[in-house]
Amino acid sequence: MRDAYHEELDSLSDKLVEMTRLVRSAMARAVTALLDADLRLSEEVISGDEHVNKIDAEIEETVFDLMARQQPVAGDLRTLITALRMSGDLERMGDLAVHIAKTARRRHPESAVPPELQATVLEMGQIAERMIAKTGSVIASQDVEMGLELDADDDQMDRLHRRLFDILLSPKWKHGVEPAVDITLAGRYFERFADHAVHVAENVVYLVTGQRPEEITDLA
């Protein structure tokens, strides 16, 4: 029975990694849909979110079931609690990809991103993809050092987020209110996506070390 119990614990990590794979694919397609006004890709992202939600629900069910049946303590309890937190973050990351896809769908057949912002939005999408890919690796390997690297990636996202606002607030902005609102919201979605990736990595660091990243940094 203990072997079956630990197999269920291990399955949580596998499901979390699968969530990162699905979320990465959703973000990649959402960014392409946003830049290229691709309605088909938008719809794929929106409908595909159901799969992410399903895995999130499965993880929640498994965690509550194991807590009730096994009454875990110490490291096992920490594994269950962090799995629940990470699953919630990943589910919300999937939702943010959906929000981006819905922006693309709403502006179809036009692109929601004016030409002067295309390069910045593309870079934000690339950083988002890189962060979720790294998040999956951190979950699978429990690599604390890699987990701590995501803060630097988040700083890059924040820098691009500020660049968007610099352009939107410039006197040279000539695209009106609706595109400005779309870009403002999209920028926020990317920024929040990156924040959730950092949260997931922080939970892996806590799972492995029993410390929060800021505590490790303070001791370094």
PDB file of C-alpha atoms in Angstrom:
ATOM      1  CA  MET A   1       0.000   0.000   0.000  1.00  0.00           C
ATOM      2  CA  ARG A   2       2.877   2.376   0.729  1.00  0.00           C
ATOM      3  CA  ASP A   3       4.254   1.742  -2.761  1.00  0.00           C
ATOM      4  CA  ALA A   4       0.893   2.657  -4.259  1.00  0.00           C
ATOM      5  CA  TYR A   5       0.829   5.753  -2.072  1.00  0.00           C
ATOM      6  CA  HIS A   6       4.206   6.951  -3.311  1.00  0.00           C
ATOM      7  CA  GLU A   7       3.234   6.186  -6.887  1.00  0.00           C
ATOM      8  CA  GLU A   8       0.282   8.527  -6.421  1.00  0.00           C
ATOM      9  CA  LEU A   9       2.614  11.177  -5.016  1.00  0.00           C
ATOM     10  CA  ASP A  10       4.916  10.786  -8.026  1.00  0.00           C
ATOM     11  CA  SER A  11       1.938  11.041 -10.393  1.00  0.00           C
ATOM     12  CA  LEU A  12       1.265  14.543  -9.103  1.00  0.00           C
ATOM     13  CA  SER A  13       4.612  15.720 -10.456  1.00  0.00           C
ATOM     14  CA  ASP A  14       3.919  14.070 -13.813  1.00  0.00           C
ATOM     15  CA  LYS A  15       0.559  15.809 -14.054  1.00  0.00           C
ATOM     16  CA  LEU A  16       2.065  19.168 -13.163  1.00  0.00           C
ATOM     17  CA  VAL A  17       4.683  18.764 -15.895  1.00  0.00           C
ATOM     18  CA  GLU A  18       1.914  17.858 -18.342  1.00  0.00           C
ATOM     19  CA  MET A  19       0.092  21.055 -17.342  1.00  0.00           C
ATOM     20  CA  THR A  20       3.205  23.100 -18.135  1.00  0.00           C
ATOM     21  CA  ARG A  21       3.405  21.469 -21.557  1.00  0.00           C
ATOM     22  CA  LEU A  22      -0.222  22.280 -22.321  1.00  0.00           C
ATOM     23  CA  VAL A  23       0.075  25.826 -21.034  1.00  0.00           C
ATOM     24  CA  ARG A  24       3.225  26.431 -23.070  1.00  0.00           C
ATOM     25  CA  SER A  25       1.460  25.258 -26.219  1.00  0.00           C
ATOM     26  CA  ALA A  26      -1.556  27.444 -25.410  1.00  0.00           C
ATOM     27  CA  MET A  27       0.596  30.532 -24.896  1.00  0.00           C
ATOM     28  CA  ALA A  28       2.561  29.943 -28.111  1.00  0.00           C
ATOM     29  CA  ARG A  29      -0.631  29.636 -30.149  1.00  0.00           C
ATOM     30  CA  ALA A  30      -2.293  32.569 -28.367  1.00  0.00           C
ATOM     31  CA  VAL A  31       0.615  34.878 -29.186  1.00  0.00           C
ATOM     32  CA  THR A  32       0.583  33.818 -32.836  1.00  0.00           C
ATOM     33  CA  ALA A  33      -3.184  34.361 -32.944  1.00  0.00           C
ATOM     34  CA  LEU A  34      -2.771  37.811 -31.407  1.00  0.00           C
ATOM     35  CA  LEU A  35      -0.070  38.936 -33.816  1.00  0.00           C
ATOM     36  CA  ASP A  36      -1.447  37.299 -36.970  1.00  0.00           C
ATOM     37  CA  ALA A  37      -5.191  37.647 -36.295  1.00  0.00           C
ATOM     38  CA  ASP A  38      -5.516  33.873 -36.607  1.00  0.00           C
ATOM     39  CA  LEU A  39      -9.071  32.975 -35.643  1.00  0.00           C
ATOM     40  CA  ARG A  40      -8.522  29.212 -35.861  1.00  0.00           C
ATOM     41  CA  LEU A  41      -5.670  29.310 -33.378  1.00  0.00           C
ATOM     42  CA  SER A  42      -7.690  31.515 -31.049  1.00  0.00           C
ATOM     43  CA  GLU A  43     -10.493  28.987 -30.965  1.00  0.00           C
ATOM     44  CA  GLU A  44      -8.050  26.123 -30.383  1.00  0.00           C
ATOM     45  CA  VAL A  45      -6.577  27.855 -27.345  1.00  0.00           C
ATOM     46  CA  ILE A  46      -9.992  28.657 -25.907  1.00  0.00           C
ATOM     47  CA  SER A  47     -11.386  25.147 -26.336  1.00  0.00           C
ATOM     48  CA  GLY A  48      -8.134  23.470 -25.270  1.00  0.00           C
ATOM     49  CA  ASP A  49      -8.214  25.093 -21.838  1.00  0.00           C
ATOM     50  CA  GLU A  50     -10.707  22.437 -20.765  1.00  0.00           C
ATOM     51  CA  HIS A  51      -7.872  19.891 -20.706  1.00  0.00           C
ATOM     52  CA  VAL A  52      -5.789  22.055 -18.366  1.00  0.00           C
ATOM     53  CA  ASN A  53      -8.782  22.505 -16.074  1.00  0.00           C
ATOM     54  CA  LYS A  54      -9.382  18.755 -16.057  1.00  0.00           C
ATOM     55  CA  ILE A  55      -5.844  17.985 -14.872  1.00  0.00           C
ATOM     56  CA  ASP A  56      -6.113  20.710 -12.235  1.00  0.00           C
ATOM     57  CA  ALA A  57      -9.284  19.052 -10.919  1.00  0.00           C
ATOM     58  CA  GLU A  58      -7.601  15.628 -10.942  1.00  0.00           C
ATOM     59  CA  ILE A  59      -4.666  16.935  -8.916  1.00  0.00           C
ATOM     60  CA  GLU A  60      -6.985  18.557  -6.395  1.00  0.00           C
ATOM     61  CA  GLU A  61      -8.967  15.328  -6.040  1.00  0.00           C
ATOM     62  CA  THR A  62      -5.810  13.260  -5.573  1.00  0.00           C
ATOM     63  CA  VAL A  63      -4.376  15.649  -2.971  1.00  0.00           C
ATOM     64  CA  PHE A  64      -7.543  15.699  -0.876  1.00  0.00           C
ATOM     65  CA  ASP A  65      -7.936  11.931  -1.166  1.00  0.00           C
ATOM     66  CA  LEU A  66      -4.357  11.246  -0.043  1.00  0.00           C
ATOM     67  CA  MET A  67      -4.640  13.690   2.827  1.00  0.00           C
ATOM     68  CA  ALA A  68      -7.796  11.964   4.016  1.00  0.00           C
ATOM     69  CA  ARG A  69      -6.554   8.390   3.607  1.00  0.00           C
ATOM     70  CA  GLN A  70      -2.853   8.647   4.458  1.00  0.00           C
ATOM     71  CA  GLN A  71      -2.698  11.577   6.911  1.00  0.00           C
ATOM     72  CA  PRO A  72       0.715  12.601   5.536  1.00  0.00           C
ATOM     73  CA  VAL A  73       3.259  14.481   7.618  1.00  0.00           C
ATOM     74  CA  ALA A  74       6.566  16.292   7.068  1.00  0.00           C
ATOM     75  CA  GLY A  75       7.890  16.009   3.496  1.00  0.00           C
ATOM     76  CA  ASP A  76       4.875  14.188   2.104  1.00  0.00           C
ATOM     77  CA  LEU A  77       2.511  16.824   3.446  1.00  0.00           C
ATOM     78  CA  ARG A  78       4.687  19.549   1.941  1.00  0.00           C
ATOM     79  CA  THR A  79       4.574  17.727  -1.405  1.00  0.00           C
ATOM     80  CA  LEU A  80       0.776  17.672  -1.389  1.00  0.00           C
ATOM     81  CA  ILE A  81       0.357  21.295  -0.352  1.00  0.00           C
ATOM     82  CA  THR A  82       2.861  22.601  -2.908  1.00  0.00           C
ATOM     83  CA  ALA A  83       1.310  20.438  -5.657  1.00  0.00           C
ATOM     84  CA  LEU A  84      -2.048  22.031  -4.933  1.00  0.00           C
ATOM     85  CA  ARG A  85      -0.556  25.529  -5.078  1.00  0.00           C
ATOM     86  CA  MET A  86       1.375  24.856  -8.268  1.00  0.00           C
ATOM     87  CA  SER A  87      -1.650  23.347  -9.968  1.00  0.00           C
ATOM     88  CA  GLY A  88      -3.658  26.472  -9.165  1.00  0.00           C
ATOM     89  CA  ASP A  89      -0.954  28.726 -10.610  1.00  0.00           C
ATOM     90  CA  LEU A  90      -0.697  26.653 -13.787  1.00  0.00           C
ATOM     91  CA  GLU A  91      -4.469  26.629 -14.223  1.00  0.00           C
ATOM     92  CA  ARG A  92      -4.489  30.412 -14.016  1.00  0.00           C
ATOM     93  CA  MET A  93      -1.647  30.600 -16.539  1.00  0.00           C
ATOM     94  CA  GLY A  94      -3.833  28.634 -18.929  1.00  0.00           C
ATOM     95  CA  ASP A  95      -6.632  31.131 -18.315  1.00  0.00           C
ATOM     96  CA  LEU A  96      -4.284  34.015 -19.158  1.00  0.00           C
ATOM     97  CA  ALA A  97      -3.395  32.378 -22.487  1.00  0.00           C
ATOM     98  CA  VAL A  98      -7.141  32.114 -23.128  1.00  0.00           C
ATOM     99  CA  HIS A  99      -7.586  35.825 -22.379  1.00  0.00           C
ATOM    100  CA  ILE A 100      -4.925  36.635 -24.983  1.00  0.00           C
ATOM    101  CA  ALA A 101      -6.626  34.354 -27.503  1.00  0.00           C
ATOM    102  CA  LYS A 102      -9.982  36.021 -26.832  1.00  0.00           C
ATOM    103  CA  THR A 103      -8.416  39.416 -27.502  1.00  0.00           C
ATOM    104  CA  ALA A 104      -7.234  38.114 -30.862  1.00  0.00           C
ATOM    105  CA  ARG A 105     -10.693  36.697 -31.616  1.00  0.00           C
ATOM    106  CA  ARG A 106     -12.424  39.919 -30.627  1.00  0.00           C
ATOM    107  CA  ARG A 107     -10.331  41.991 -33.070  1.00  0.00           C
ATOM    108  CA  HIS A 108     -10.426  39.489 -35.948  1.00  0.00           C
ATOM    109  CA  PRO A 109      -9.949  39.969 -38.890  1.00  0.00           C
ATOM    110  CA  GLU A 110      -7.642  42.809 -37.805  1.00  0.00           C
ATOM    111  CA  SER A 111      -4.570  42.250 -35.650  1.00  0.00           C
ATOM    112  CA  ALA A 112      -4.982  43.572 -32.120  1.00  0.00           C
ATOM    113  CA  VAL A 113      -1.328  44.635 -32.129  1.00  0.00           C
ATOM    114  CA  PRO A 114      -0.255  47.721 -34.139  1.00  0.00           C
ATOM    115  CA  PRO A 115       2.942  47.357 -36.190  1.00  0.00           C
ATOM    116  CA  GLU A 116       5.148  49.360 -33.814  1.00  0.00           C
ATOM    117  CA  LEU A 117       4.295  47.008 -30.932  1.00  0.00           C
ATOM    118  CA  GLN A 118       4.576  43.684 -32.753  1.00  0.00           C
ATOM    119  CA  ALA A 119       8.239  43.125 -31.876  1.00  0.00           C
ATOM    120  CA  THR A 120       7.677  43.898 -28.185  1.00  0.00           C
ATOM    121  CA  VAL A 121       4.634  41.634 -27.905  1.00  0.00           C
ATOM    122  CA  LEU A 122       6.485  38.853 -29.738  1.00  0.00           C
ATOM    123  CA  GLU A 123       9.367  39.142 -27.262  1.00  0.00           C
ATOM    124  CA  MET A 124       6.947  39.038 -24.327  1.00  0.00           C
ATOM    125  CA  GLY A 125       5.452  35.875 -25.758  1.00  0.00           C
ATOM    126  CA  GLN A 126       8.886  34.324 -26.168  1.00  0.00           C
ATOM    127  CA  ILE A 127       9.788  35.105 -22.564  1.00  0.00           C
ATOM    128  CA  ALA A 128       6.474  33.640 -21.404  1.00  0.00           C
ATOM    129  CA  GLU A 129       7.176  30.437 -23.335  1.00  0.00           C
ATOM    130  CA  ARG A 130      10.709  30.242 -21.988  1.00  0.00           C
ATOM    131  CA  MET A 131       9.488  30.711 -18.431  1.00  0.00           C
ATOM    132  CA  ILE A 132       6.837  28.008 -18.614  1.00  0.00           C
ATOM    133  CA  ALA A 133       9.313  25.612 -20.256  1.00  0.00           C
ATOM    134  CA  LYS A 134      11.791  26.302 -17.458  1.00  0.00           C
ATOM    135  CA  THR A 135       8.999  25.846 -14.925  1.00  0.00           C
ATOM    136  CA  GLY A 136       8.306  22.370 -16.272  1.00  0.00           C
ATOM    137  CA  SER A 137      11.994  21.493 -16.009  1.00  0.00           C
ATOM    138  CA  VAL A 138      12.137  22.796 -12.443  1.00  0.00           C
ATOM    139  CA  ILE A 139       9.145  20.665 -11.435  1.00  0.00           C
ATOM    140  CA  ALA A 140      10.551  17.535 -13.088  1.00  0.00           C
ATOM    141  CA  SER A 141      14.129  17.927 -11.806  1.00  0.00           C
ATOM    142  CA  GLN A 142      13.473  19.813  -8.555  1.00  0.00           C
ATOM    143  CA  ASP A 143      16.468  21.953  -9.521  1.00  0.00           C
ATOM    144  CA  VAL A 144      16.617  24.738  -6.936  1.00  0.00           C
ATOM    145  CA  GLU A 145      19.213  26.778  -8.813  1.00  0.00           C
ATOM    146  CA  MET A 146      17.101  26.789 -11.967  1.00  0.00           C
ATOM    147  CA  GLY A 147      14.043  27.687  -9.918  1.00  0.00           C
ATOM    148  CA  LEU A 148      15.816  30.754  -8.587  1.00  0.00           C
ATOM    149  CA  GLU A 149      16.620  31.866 -12.157  1.00  0.00           C
ATOM    150  CA  LEU A 150      12.986  32.638 -12.961  1.00  0.00           C
ATOM    151  CA  ASP A 151      13.141  35.909 -11.047  1.00  0.00           C
ATOM    152  CA  ALA A 152      15.561  37.254 -13.661  1.00  0.00           C
ATOM    153  CA  ASP A 153      13.225  36.175 -16.466  1.00  0.00           C
ATOM    154  CA  ASP A 154      10.388  37.955 -14.674  1.00  0.00           C
ATOM    155  CA  ASP A 155      12.484  41.139 -14.573  1.00  0.00           C
ATOM    156  CA  GLN A 156      12.776  40.983 -18.366  1.00  0.00           C
ATOM    157  CA  MET A 157       9.006  40.656 -18.670  1.00  0.00           C
ATOM    158  CA  ASP A 158       8.482  43.639 -16.378  1.00  0.00           C
ATOM    159  CA  ARG A 159      10.897  45.694 -18.499  1.00  0.00           C
ATOM    160  CA  LEU A 160       8.928  44.914 -21.671  1.00  0.00           C
ATOM    161  CA  HIS A 161       5.667  45.648 -19.862  1.00  0.00           C
ATOM    162  CA  ARG A 162       6.978  49.137 -19.062  1.00  0.00           C
ATOM    163  CA  ARG A 163       8.052  49.567 -22.688  1.00  0.00           C
ATOM    164  CA  LEU A 164       4.479  48.921 -23.816  1.00  0.00           C
ATOM    165  CA  PHE A 165       3.229  51.720 -21.619  1.00  0.00           C
ATOM    166  CA  ASP A 166       5.924  54.089 -22.840  1.00  0.00           C
ATOM    167  CA  ILE A 167       4.649  53.602 -26.391  1.00  0.00           C
ATOM    168  CA  LEU A 168       0.961  53.786 -25.418  1.00  0.00           C
ATOM    169  CA  LEU A 169       1.488  57.044 -23.538  1.00  0.00           C
ATOM    170  CA  SER A 170       3.625  58.601 -26.240  1.00  0.00           C
ATOM    171  CA  PRO A 171       2.217  61.600 -28.152  1.00  0.00           C
ATOM    172  CA  LYS A 172       2.984  59.592 -31.287  1.00  0.00           C
ATOM    173  CA  TRP A 173       0.286  56.999 -30.432  1.00  0.00           C
ATOM    174  CA  LYS A 174      -2.277  57.257 -33.229  1.00  0.00           C
ATOM    175  CA  HIS A 175      -4.403  54.106 -32.937  1.00  0.00           C
ATOM    176  CA  GLY A 176      -7.115  55.328 -30.586  1.00  0.00           C
ATOM    177  CA  VAL A 177      -8.628  54.004 -27.383  1.00  0.00           C
ATOM    178  CA  GLU A 178      -9.714  50.436 -28.239  1.00  0.00           C
ATOM    179  CA  PRO A 179      -6.280  49.211 -29.388  1.00  0.00           C
ATOM    180  CA  ALA A 180      -4.736  50.916 -26.361  1.00  0.00           C
ATOM    181  CA  VAL A 181      -7.109  49.005 -24.076  1.00  0.00           C
ATOM    182  CA  ASP A 182      -6.353  45.725 -25.857  1.00  0.00           C
ATOM    183  CA  ILE A 183      -2.603  46.221 -25.521  1.00  0.00           C
ATOM    184  CA  THR A 184      -2.894  47.301 -21.902  1.00  0.00           C
ATOM    185  CA  LEU A 185      -4.830  44.152 -21.040  1.00  0.00           C
ATOM    186  CA  ALA A 186      -2.536  41.893 -23.071  1.00  0.00           C
ATOM    187  CA  GLY A 187       0.492  43.372 -21.345  1.00  0.00           C
ATOM    188  CA  ARG A 188      -1.104  42.663 -17.986  1.00  0.00           C
ATOM    189  CA  TYR A 189      -1.852  39.072 -19.018  1.00  0.00           C
ATOM    190  CA  PHE A 190       1.797  38.488 -19.948  1.00  0.00           C
ATOM    191  CA  GLU A 191       2.997  40.100 -16.729  1.00  0.00           C
ATOM    192  CA  ARG A 192       0.686  37.980 -14.586  1.00  0.00           C
ATOM    193  CA  PHE A 193       1.668  34.831 -16.528  1.00  0.00           C
ATOM    194  CA  ALA A 194       5.296  35.459 -15.604  1.00  0.00           C
ATOM    195  CA  ASP A 195       4.370  36.080 -11.959  1.00  0.00           C
ATOM    196  CA  HIS A 196       2.596  32.720 -11.754  1.00  0.00           C
ATOM    197  CA  ALA A 197       5.632  30.960 -13.264  1.00  0.00           C
ATOM    198  CA  VAL A 198       7.774  32.500 -10.530  1.00  0.00           C
ATOM    199  CA  HIS A 199       5.276  31.342  -7.889  1.00  0.00           C
ATOM    200  CA  VAL A 200       5.472  27.763  -9.179  1.00  0.00           C
ATOM    201  CA  ALA A 201       9.271  27.806  -9.076  1.00  0.00           C
ATOM    202  CA  GLU A 202       9.201  29.264  -5.551  1.00  0.00           C
ATOM    203  CA  ASN A 203       7.025  26.371  -4.431  1.00  0.00           C
ATOM    204  CA  VAL A 204       9.491  23.872  -5.876  1.00  0.00           C
ATOM    205  CA  VAL A 205      12.306  25.620  -4.000  1.00  0.00           C
ATOM    206  CA  TYR A 206      10.258  25.408  -0.811  1.00  0.00           C
ATOM    207  CA  LEU A 207       9.423  21.756  -1.444  1.00  0.00           C
ATOM    208  CA  VAL A 208      13.090  20.810  -1.810  1.00  0.00           C
ATOM    209  CA  THR A 209      14.689  23.053   0.823  1.00  0.00           C
ATOM    210  CA  GLY A 210      11.930  23.926   3.276  1.00  0.00           C
ATOM    211  CA  GLN A 211      12.868  27.577   2.719  1.00  0.00           C
ATOM    212  CA  ARG A 212      11.489  30.417   0.671  1.00  0.00           C
ATOM    213  CA  PRO A 213      13.774  31.824  -2.068  1.00  0.00           C
ATOM    214  CA  GLU A 214      14.294  35.093  -0.190  1.00  0.00           C
ATOM    215  CA  GLU A 215      15.533  33.129   2.823  1.00  0.00           C
ATOM    216  CA  ILE A 216      18.055  31.275   0.673  1.00  0.00           C
ATOM    217  CA  THR A 217      19.219  34.542  -0.881  1.00  0.00           C
ATOM    218  CA  ASP A 218      19.598  36.124   2.551  1.00  0.00           C
ATOM    219  CA  LEU A 219      21.794  33.242   3.685  1.00  0.00           C
ATOM    220  CA  ALA A 220      23.980  33.297   0.587  1.00  0.00           C
TER     221      ALA A 220
END
